Amino acid sequence: MTTPVWVLLVSLAITALLNWVSVVRGDFVVERITKPTFMVLLIGLAWALHGEGRVPGAPTLPPLLVALVLTLAGDLALLRATRVRFLLGLGAFLLAHCAYAWAVLQSVGPYGFPWLLPPALLLFGALFARCGRDVVRDAGSARLAVFASQLVLGALVAVAAWRGDDVVVLGALLLAVAATIVGHDRFVLERRWAPVQGIAVHHVAHVLVVVGLLR
């Protein structure tokens, strides 16, 4: 990896830690700065990795940029989210996950039976059965939007597992975990550590998907 990539990775790690600490401490000013900064740096990382030269089977850059820009929009919407802002953020994330699926479909996975598909779908199904359905049930008027988001995440996990890249599959599963944590905290039961858990898993998931597709 080139020096710019290493600099971006270190910057991402520092920004993520600052953001997590700000969430724990309730420091909204730092959170408002670091949350979008993380996604901007991740966009830069995707650009830098792509600029190093496409690895065989890697997707083109546009779908990844679309996914990351939409995720940035969703993150901004969820800062002190009212009901309307939450729904806008949910819509942005749903479209971002569709763009990720587009990127994964552009990649070239290994030939043969997709051995990652059954365990990945089993894990996603277990997550939905344990927590996801409670989120959908308690989402009230947002139930349809939440269920649509769950369906898209399930499709992303399936597509990633079908292509067979374990890093991307892990990232897709963690995206589902992050969404479930946020939804469960908002609609089912508020927990003290849920906000920082949700954003930490969210950050790790996006890095895994981007690096997994472009490494």
Short mmCIF file of the C-alpha atoms (twelve columns), coordinates in Angstrom:
data_MODEL
# 
_entry.id   MODEL 
# 
loop_
_atom_site.group_PDB 
_atom_site.id 
_atom_site.type_symbol 
_atom_site.label_atom_id 
_atom_site.label_alt_id 
_atom_site.label_comp_id 
_atom_site.label_asym_id 
_atom_site.label_seq_id 
_atom_site.Cartn_x 
_atom_site.Cartn_y 
_atom_site.Cartn_z 
_atom_site.pdbx_PDB_model_num 
ATOM 1   C CA . MET A 1   0.000   0.000   0.000   1 
ATOM 2   C CA . THR A 2   1.124   3.529   -0.739  1 
ATOM 3   C CA . THR A 3   1.793   6.226   1.843   1 
ATOM 4   C CA . PRO A 4   -1.526  8.066   1.173   1 
ATOM 5   C CA . VAL A 5   -3.441  4.870   1.910   1 
ATOM 6   C CA . TRP A 6   -1.611  4.385   5.216   1 
ATOM 7   C CA . VAL A 7   -2.196  8.030   6.159   1 
ATOM 8   C CA . LEU A 8   -5.909  7.674   5.409   1 
ATOM 9   C CA . LEU A 9   -6.154  4.450   7.426   1 
ATOM 10  C CA . VAL A 10  -4.491  6.047   10.457  1 
ATOM 11  C CA . SER A 11  -6.691  9.142   10.080  1 
ATOM 12  C CA . LEU A 12  -9.768  6.924   9.919   1 
ATOM 13  C CA . ALA A 13  -8.771  5.106   13.097  1 
ATOM 14  C CA . ILE A 14  -8.137  8.355   14.998  1 
ATOM 15  C CA . THR A 15  -11.369 9.950   13.765  1 
ATOM 16  C CA . ALA A 16  -13.382 6.849   14.664  1 
ATOM 17  C CA . LEU A 17  -11.961 6.777   18.202  1 
ATOM 18  C CA . LEU A 18  -12.688 10.483  18.688  1 
ATOM 19  C CA . ASN A 19  -16.224 9.935   17.443  1 
ATOM 20  C CA . TRP A 20  -16.845 6.969   19.747  1 
ATOM 21  C CA . VAL A 21  -15.546 8.897   22.753  1 
ATOM 22  C CA . SER A 22  -17.739 11.872  21.854  1 
ATOM 23  C CA . VAL A 23  -20.806 9.612   21.689  1 
ATOM 24  C CA . VAL A 24  -20.025 8.116   25.112  1 
ATOM 25  C CA . ARG A 25  -19.423 11.546  26.649  1 
ATOM 26  C CA . GLY A 26  -22.394 13.187  24.928  1 
ATOM 27  C CA . ASP A 27  -20.112 15.767  23.286  1 
ATOM 28  C CA . PHE A 28  -22.345 16.753  20.374  1 
ATOM 29  C CA . VAL A 29  -19.897 19.299  18.935  1 
ATOM 30  C CA . VAL A 30  -17.115 16.735  18.483  1 
ATOM 31  C CA . GLU A 31  -19.603 14.112  17.289  1 
ATOM 32  C CA . ARG A 32  -20.994 16.511  14.688  1 
ATOM 33  C CA . ILE A 33  -17.473 17.083  13.341  1 
ATOM 34  C CA . THR A 34  -16.042 13.567  13.497  1 
ATOM 35  C CA . LYS A 35  -19.053 11.614  12.242  1 
ATOM 36  C CA . PRO A 36  -19.115 13.111  8.720   1 
ATOM 37  C CA . THR A 37  -15.309 13.418  8.690   1 
ATOM 38  C CA . PHE A 38  -15.008 9.647   9.018   1 
ATOM 39  C CA . MET A 39  -17.089 9.059   5.885   1 
ATOM 40  C CA . VAL A 40  -15.228 11.759  3.950   1 
ATOM 41  C CA . LEU A 41  -11.945 10.031  4.832   1 
ATOM 42  C CA . LEU A 42  -13.407 6.675   3.795   1 
ATOM 43  C CA . ILE A 43  -14.378 8.168   0.441   1 
ATOM 44  C CA . GLY A 44  -10.766 9.315   0.133   1 
ATOM 45  C CA . LEU A 45  -9.554  5.819   1.021   1 
ATOM 46  C CA . ALA A 46  -11.744 4.243   -1.661  1 
ATOM 47  C CA . TRP A 47  -10.413 6.728   -4.192  1 
ATOM 48  C CA . ALA A 48  -6.803  6.075   -3.130  1 
ATOM 49  C CA . LEU A 49  -7.162  2.282   -3.224  1 
ATOM 50  C CA . HIS A 50  -8.755  2.479   -6.647  1 
ATOM 51  C CA . GLY A 51  -6.015  4.845   -7.801  1 
ATOM 52  C CA . GLU A 52  -3.354  2.284   -6.915  1 
ATOM 53  C CA . GLY A 53  -4.662  0.182   -9.763  1 
ATOM 54  C CA . ARG A 54  -7.669  -2.067  -9.971  1 
ATOM 55  C CA . VAL A 55  -7.061  -5.555  -8.673  1 
ATOM 56  C CA . PRO A 56  -8.503  -8.379  -10.795 1 
ATOM 57  C CA . GLY A 57  -12.227 -8.666  -10.222 1 
ATOM 58  C CA . ALA A 58  -12.597 -5.362  -8.343  1 
ATOM 59  C CA . PRO A 59  -15.663 -3.212  -9.073  1 
ATOM 60  C CA . THR A 60  -15.549 0.208   -10.676 1 
ATOM 61  C CA . LEU A 61  -15.405 3.243   -8.402  1 
ATOM 62  C CA . PRO A 62  -18.812 4.928   -9.099  1 
ATOM 63  C CA . PRO A 63  -21.075 2.485   -7.187  1 
ATOM 64  C CA . LEU A 64  -18.791 2.645   -4.145  1 
ATOM 65  C CA . LEU A 65  -18.734 6.440   -4.235  1 
ATOM 66  C CA . VAL A 66  -22.529 6.504   -4.524  1 
ATOM 67  C CA . ALA A 67  -22.819 4.163   -1.525  1 
ATOM 68  C CA . LEU A 68  -20.416 6.213   0.589   1 
ATOM 69  C CA . VAL A 69  -21.965 9.582   -0.286  1 
ATOM 70  C CA . LEU A 70  -25.424 8.228   0.559   1 
ATOM 71  C CA . THR A 71  -24.059 6.852   3.824   1 
ATOM 72  C CA . LEU A 72  -22.608 10.282  4.605   1 
ATOM 73  C CA . ALA A 73  -26.052 11.796  3.973   1 
ATOM 74  C CA . GLY A 74  -27.626 9.189   6.256   1 
ATOM 75  C CA . ASP A 75  -25.104 9.853   9.009   1 
ATOM 76  C CA . LEU A 76  -25.831 13.573  8.861   1 
ATOM 77  C CA . ALA A 77  -29.568 12.939  8.994   1 
ATOM 78  C CA . LEU A 78  -29.210 10.804  12.119  1 
ATOM 79  C CA . LEU A 79  -27.398 13.513  14.070  1 
ATOM 80  C CA . ARG A 80  -30.032 14.411  16.682  1 
ATOM 81  C CA . ALA A 81  -32.595 12.670  14.487  1 
ATOM 82  C CA . THR A 82  -36.229 13.719  14.629  1 
ATOM 83  C CA . ARG A 83  -38.742 11.262  13.179  1 
ATOM 84  C CA . VAL A 84  -38.504 12.877  9.731   1 
ATOM 85  C CA . ARG A 85  -34.706 12.983  9.813   1 
ATOM 86  C CA . PHE A 86  -34.603 9.363   10.945  1 
ATOM 87  C CA . LEU A 87  -36.727 8.299   7.983   1 
ATOM 88  C CA . LEU A 88  -34.558 10.356  5.624   1 
ATOM 89  C CA . GLY A 89  -31.464 8.693   7.064   1 
ATOM 90  C CA . LEU A 90  -33.062 5.273   6.762   1 
ATOM 91  C CA . GLY A 91  -33.859 5.964   3.112   1 
ATOM 92  C CA . ALA A 92  -30.303 7.117   2.435   1 
ATOM 93  C CA . PHE A 93  -28.872 3.971   4.038   1 
ATOM 94  C CA . LEU A 94  -31.269 1.762   2.077   1 
ATOM 95  C CA . LEU A 95  -30.077 3.307   -1.194  1 
ATOM 96  C CA . ALA A 96  -26.461 3.060   -0.022  1 
ATOM 97  C CA . HIS A 97  -26.862 -0.659  0.579   1 
ATOM 98  C CA . CYS A 98  -28.353 -1.032  -2.912  1 
ATOM 99  C CA . ALA A 99  -25.272 0.723   -4.302  1 
ATOM 100 C CA . TYR A 100 -23.026 -1.632  -2.333  1 
ATOM 101 C CA . ALA A 101 -24.896 -4.583  -3.834  1 
ATOM 102 C CA . TRP A 102 -24.324 -3.038  -7.274  1 
ATOM 103 C CA . ALA A 103 -20.599 -2.816  -6.521  1 
ATOM 104 C CA . VAL A 104 -20.472 -6.410  -5.262  1 
ATOM 105 C CA . LEU A 105 -22.242 -7.631  -8.401  1 
ATOM 106 C CA . GLN A 106 -19.529 -5.948  -10.477 1 
ATOM 107 C CA . SER A 107 -16.837 -7.908  -8.657  1 
ATOM 108 C CA . VAL A 108 -15.716 -11.329 -9.817  1 
ATOM 109 C CA . GLY A 109 -15.949 -13.997 -7.158  1 
ATOM 110 C CA . PRO A 110 -14.577 -17.518 -7.191  1 
ATOM 111 C CA . TYR A 111 -16.233 -20.123 -9.346  1 
ATOM 112 C CA . GLY A 112 -18.010 -23.129 -7.927  1 
ATOM 113 C CA . PHE A 113 -20.541 -23.478 -5.132  1 
ATOM 114 C CA . PRO A 114 -20.854 -20.359 -2.934  1 
ATOM 115 C CA . TRP A 115 -20.009 -22.027 0.379   1 
ATOM 116 C CA . LEU A 116 -20.365 -18.765 2.310   1 
ATOM 117 C CA . LEU A 117 -24.002 -18.333 1.293   1 
ATOM 118 C CA . PRO A 118 -25.692 -20.827 3.700   1 
ATOM 119 C CA . PRO A 119 -23.873 -19.708 6.890   1 
ATOM 120 C CA . ALA A 120 -24.232 -16.024 5.978   1 
ATOM 121 C CA . LEU A 121 -27.980 -16.343 5.437   1 
ATOM 122 C CA . LEU A 122 -28.269 -18.421 8.609   1 
ATOM 123 C CA . LEU A 123 -26.536 -15.697 10.625  1 
ATOM 124 C CA . PHE A 124 -28.670 -12.967 9.077   1 
ATOM 125 C CA . GLY A 125 -31.809 -15.004 9.727   1 
ATOM 126 C CA . ALA A 126 -30.792 -15.529 13.351  1 
ATOM 127 C CA . LEU A 127 -30.190 -11.787 13.766  1 
ATOM 128 C CA . PHE A 128 -33.606 -10.988 12.321  1 
ATOM 129 C CA . ALA A 129 -35.346 -13.631 14.417  1 
ATOM 130 C CA . ARG A 130 -33.613 -12.472 17.615  1 
ATOM 131 C CA . CYS A 131 -33.882 -8.681  17.227  1 
ATOM 132 C CA . GLY A 132 -34.820 -7.553  13.723  1 
ATOM 133 C CA . ARG A 133 -38.445 -8.632  13.839  1 
ATOM 134 C CA . ASP A 134 -38.906 -6.815  17.160  1 
ATOM 135 C CA . VAL A 135 -37.615 -3.645  15.533  1 
ATOM 136 C CA . VAL A 136 -40.047 -4.038  12.628  1 
ATOM 137 C CA . ARG A 137 -42.929 -4.846  14.973  1 
ATOM 138 C CA . ASP A 138 -42.339 -1.806  17.201  1 
ATOM 139 C CA . ALA A 139 -41.473 0.686   14.448  1 
ATOM 140 C CA . GLY A 140 -45.065 1.931   14.226  1 
ATOM 141 C CA . SER A 141 -45.727 4.030   11.144  1 
ATOM 142 C CA . ALA A 142 -42.128 3.452   10.030  1 
ATOM 143 C CA . ARG A 143 -42.663 -0.325  9.967   1 
ATOM 144 C CA . LEU A 144 -42.725 -0.614  6.174   1 
ATOM 145 C CA . ALA A 145 -39.556 1.460   5.728   1 
ATOM 146 C CA . VAL A 146 -37.731 -0.525  8.424   1 
ATOM 147 C CA . PHE A 147 -38.806 -3.836  6.893   1 
ATOM 148 C CA . ALA A 148 -37.672 -2.673  3.436   1 
ATOM 149 C CA . SER A 149 -34.303 -1.766  4.909   1 
ATOM 150 C CA . GLN A 150 -34.019 -5.237  6.453   1 
ATOM 151 C CA . LEU A 151 -34.849 -6.857  3.100   1 
ATOM 152 C CA . VAL A 152 -32.184 -4.832  1.293   1 
ATOM 153 C CA . LEU A 153 -29.597 -5.726  3.942   1 
ATOM 154 C CA . GLY A 154 -30.517 -9.392  3.579   1 
ATOM 155 C CA . ALA A 155 -30.097 -9.096  -0.189  1 
ATOM 156 C CA . LEU A 156 -26.695 -7.431  0.276   1 
ATOM 157 C CA . VAL A 157 -25.547 -10.240 2.583   1 
ATOM 158 C CA . ALA A 158 -26.752 -12.831 0.059   1 
ATOM 159 C CA . VAL A 159 -25.032 -11.131 -2.880  1 
ATOM 160 C CA . ALA A 160 -21.788 -10.729 -0.931  1 
ATOM 161 C CA . ALA A 161 -21.842 -14.378 0.146   1 
ATOM 162 C CA . TRP A 162 -22.642 -15.493 -3.392  1 
ATOM 163 C CA . ARG A 163 -19.548 -13.681 -4.661  1 
ATOM 164 C CA . GLY A 164 -17.549 -15.466 -1.998  1 
ATOM 165 C CA . ASP A 165 -15.333 -12.736 -0.475  1 
ATOM 166 C CA . ASP A 166 -15.205 -13.349 3.271   1 
ATOM 167 C CA . VAL A 167 -14.178 -9.775  4.143   1 
ATOM 168 C CA . VAL A 168 -17.100 -8.275  2.210   1 
ATOM 169 C CA . VAL A 169 -19.486 -10.844 3.703   1 
ATOM 170 C CA . LEU A 170 -18.342 -9.914  7.215   1 
ATOM 171 C CA . GLY A 171 -18.780 -6.228  6.388   1 
ATOM 172 C CA . ALA A 172 -22.299 -6.810  5.051   1 
ATOM 173 C CA . LEU A 173 -23.278 -8.795  8.138   1 
ATOM 174 C CA . LEU A 174 -21.917 -6.053  10.384  1 
ATOM 175 C CA . LEU A 175 -23.951 -3.466  8.454   1 
ATOM 176 C CA . ALA A 176 -27.020 -5.512  9.380   1 
ATOM 177 C CA . VAL A 177 -25.873 -5.693  13.015  1 
ATOM 178 C CA . ALA A 178 -25.331 -1.909  13.159  1 
ATOM 179 C CA . ALA A 179 -28.757 -1.204  11.671  1 
ATOM 180 C CA . THR A 180 -30.365 -3.603  14.139  1 
ATOM 181 C CA . ILE A 181 -28.629 -1.976  17.113  1 
ATOM 182 C CA . VAL A 182 -29.784 1.489   16.044  1 
ATOM 183 C CA . GLY A 183 -33.331 0.337   15.305  1 
ATOM 184 C CA . HIS A 184 -33.632 -1.662  18.522  1 
ATOM 185 C CA . ASP A 185 -32.402 1.292   20.558  1 
ATOM 186 C CA . ARG A 186 -34.854 3.661   18.887  1 
ATOM 187 C CA . PHE A 187 -37.992 1.524   18.696  1 
ATOM 188 C CA . VAL A 188 -37.715 -1.341  21.189  1 
ATOM 189 C CA . LEU A 189 -35.512 -0.597  24.206  1 
ATOM 190 C CA . GLU A 190 -33.085 2.245   24.839  1 
ATOM 191 C CA . ARG A 191 -29.771 1.101   26.250  1 
ATOM 192 C CA . ARG A 192 -26.926 3.276   27.512  1 
ATOM 193 C CA . TRP A 193 -24.209 1.730   25.354  1 
ATOM 194 C CA . ALA A 194 -26.286 1.160   22.208  1 
ATOM 195 C CA . PRO A 195 -25.334 4.444   20.454  1 
ATOM 196 C CA . VAL A 196 -21.587 3.849   20.660  1 
ATOM 197 C CA . GLN A 197 -22.010 0.160   19.825  1 
ATOM 198 C CA . GLY A 198 -24.054 1.057   16.769  1 
ATOM 199 C CA . ILE A 199 -21.643 3.653   15.397  1 
ATOM 200 C CA . ALA A 200 -18.559 1.517   16.103  1 
ATOM 201 C CA . VAL A 201 -19.989 -1.483  14.247  1 
ATOM 202 C CA . HIS A 202 -21.188 0.874   11.491  1 
ATOM 203 C CA . HIS A 203 -17.662 2.240   10.992  1 
ATOM 204 C CA . VAL A 204 -15.964 -1.154  10.983  1 
ATOM 205 C CA . ALA A 205 -18.537 -2.571  8.569   1 
ATOM 206 C CA . HIS A 206 -18.036 0.145   5.957   1 
ATOM 207 C CA . VAL A 207 -14.252 -0.136  6.117   1 
ATOM 208 C CA . LEU A 208 -14.463 -3.908  5.636   1 
ATOM 209 C CA . VAL A 209 -16.747 -3.598  2.614   1 
ATOM 210 C CA . VAL A 210 -14.613 -0.942  0.924   1 
ATOM 211 C CA . VAL A 211 -11.279 -2.612  1.626   1 
ATOM 212 C CA . GLY A 212 -12.693 -6.039  0.808   1 
ATOM 213 C CA . LEU A 213 -13.839 -4.873  -2.617  1 
ATOM 214 C CA . LEU A 214 -10.744 -2.859  -3.525  1 
ATOM 215 C CA . ARG A 215 -7.852  -4.597  -1.775  1 
# 
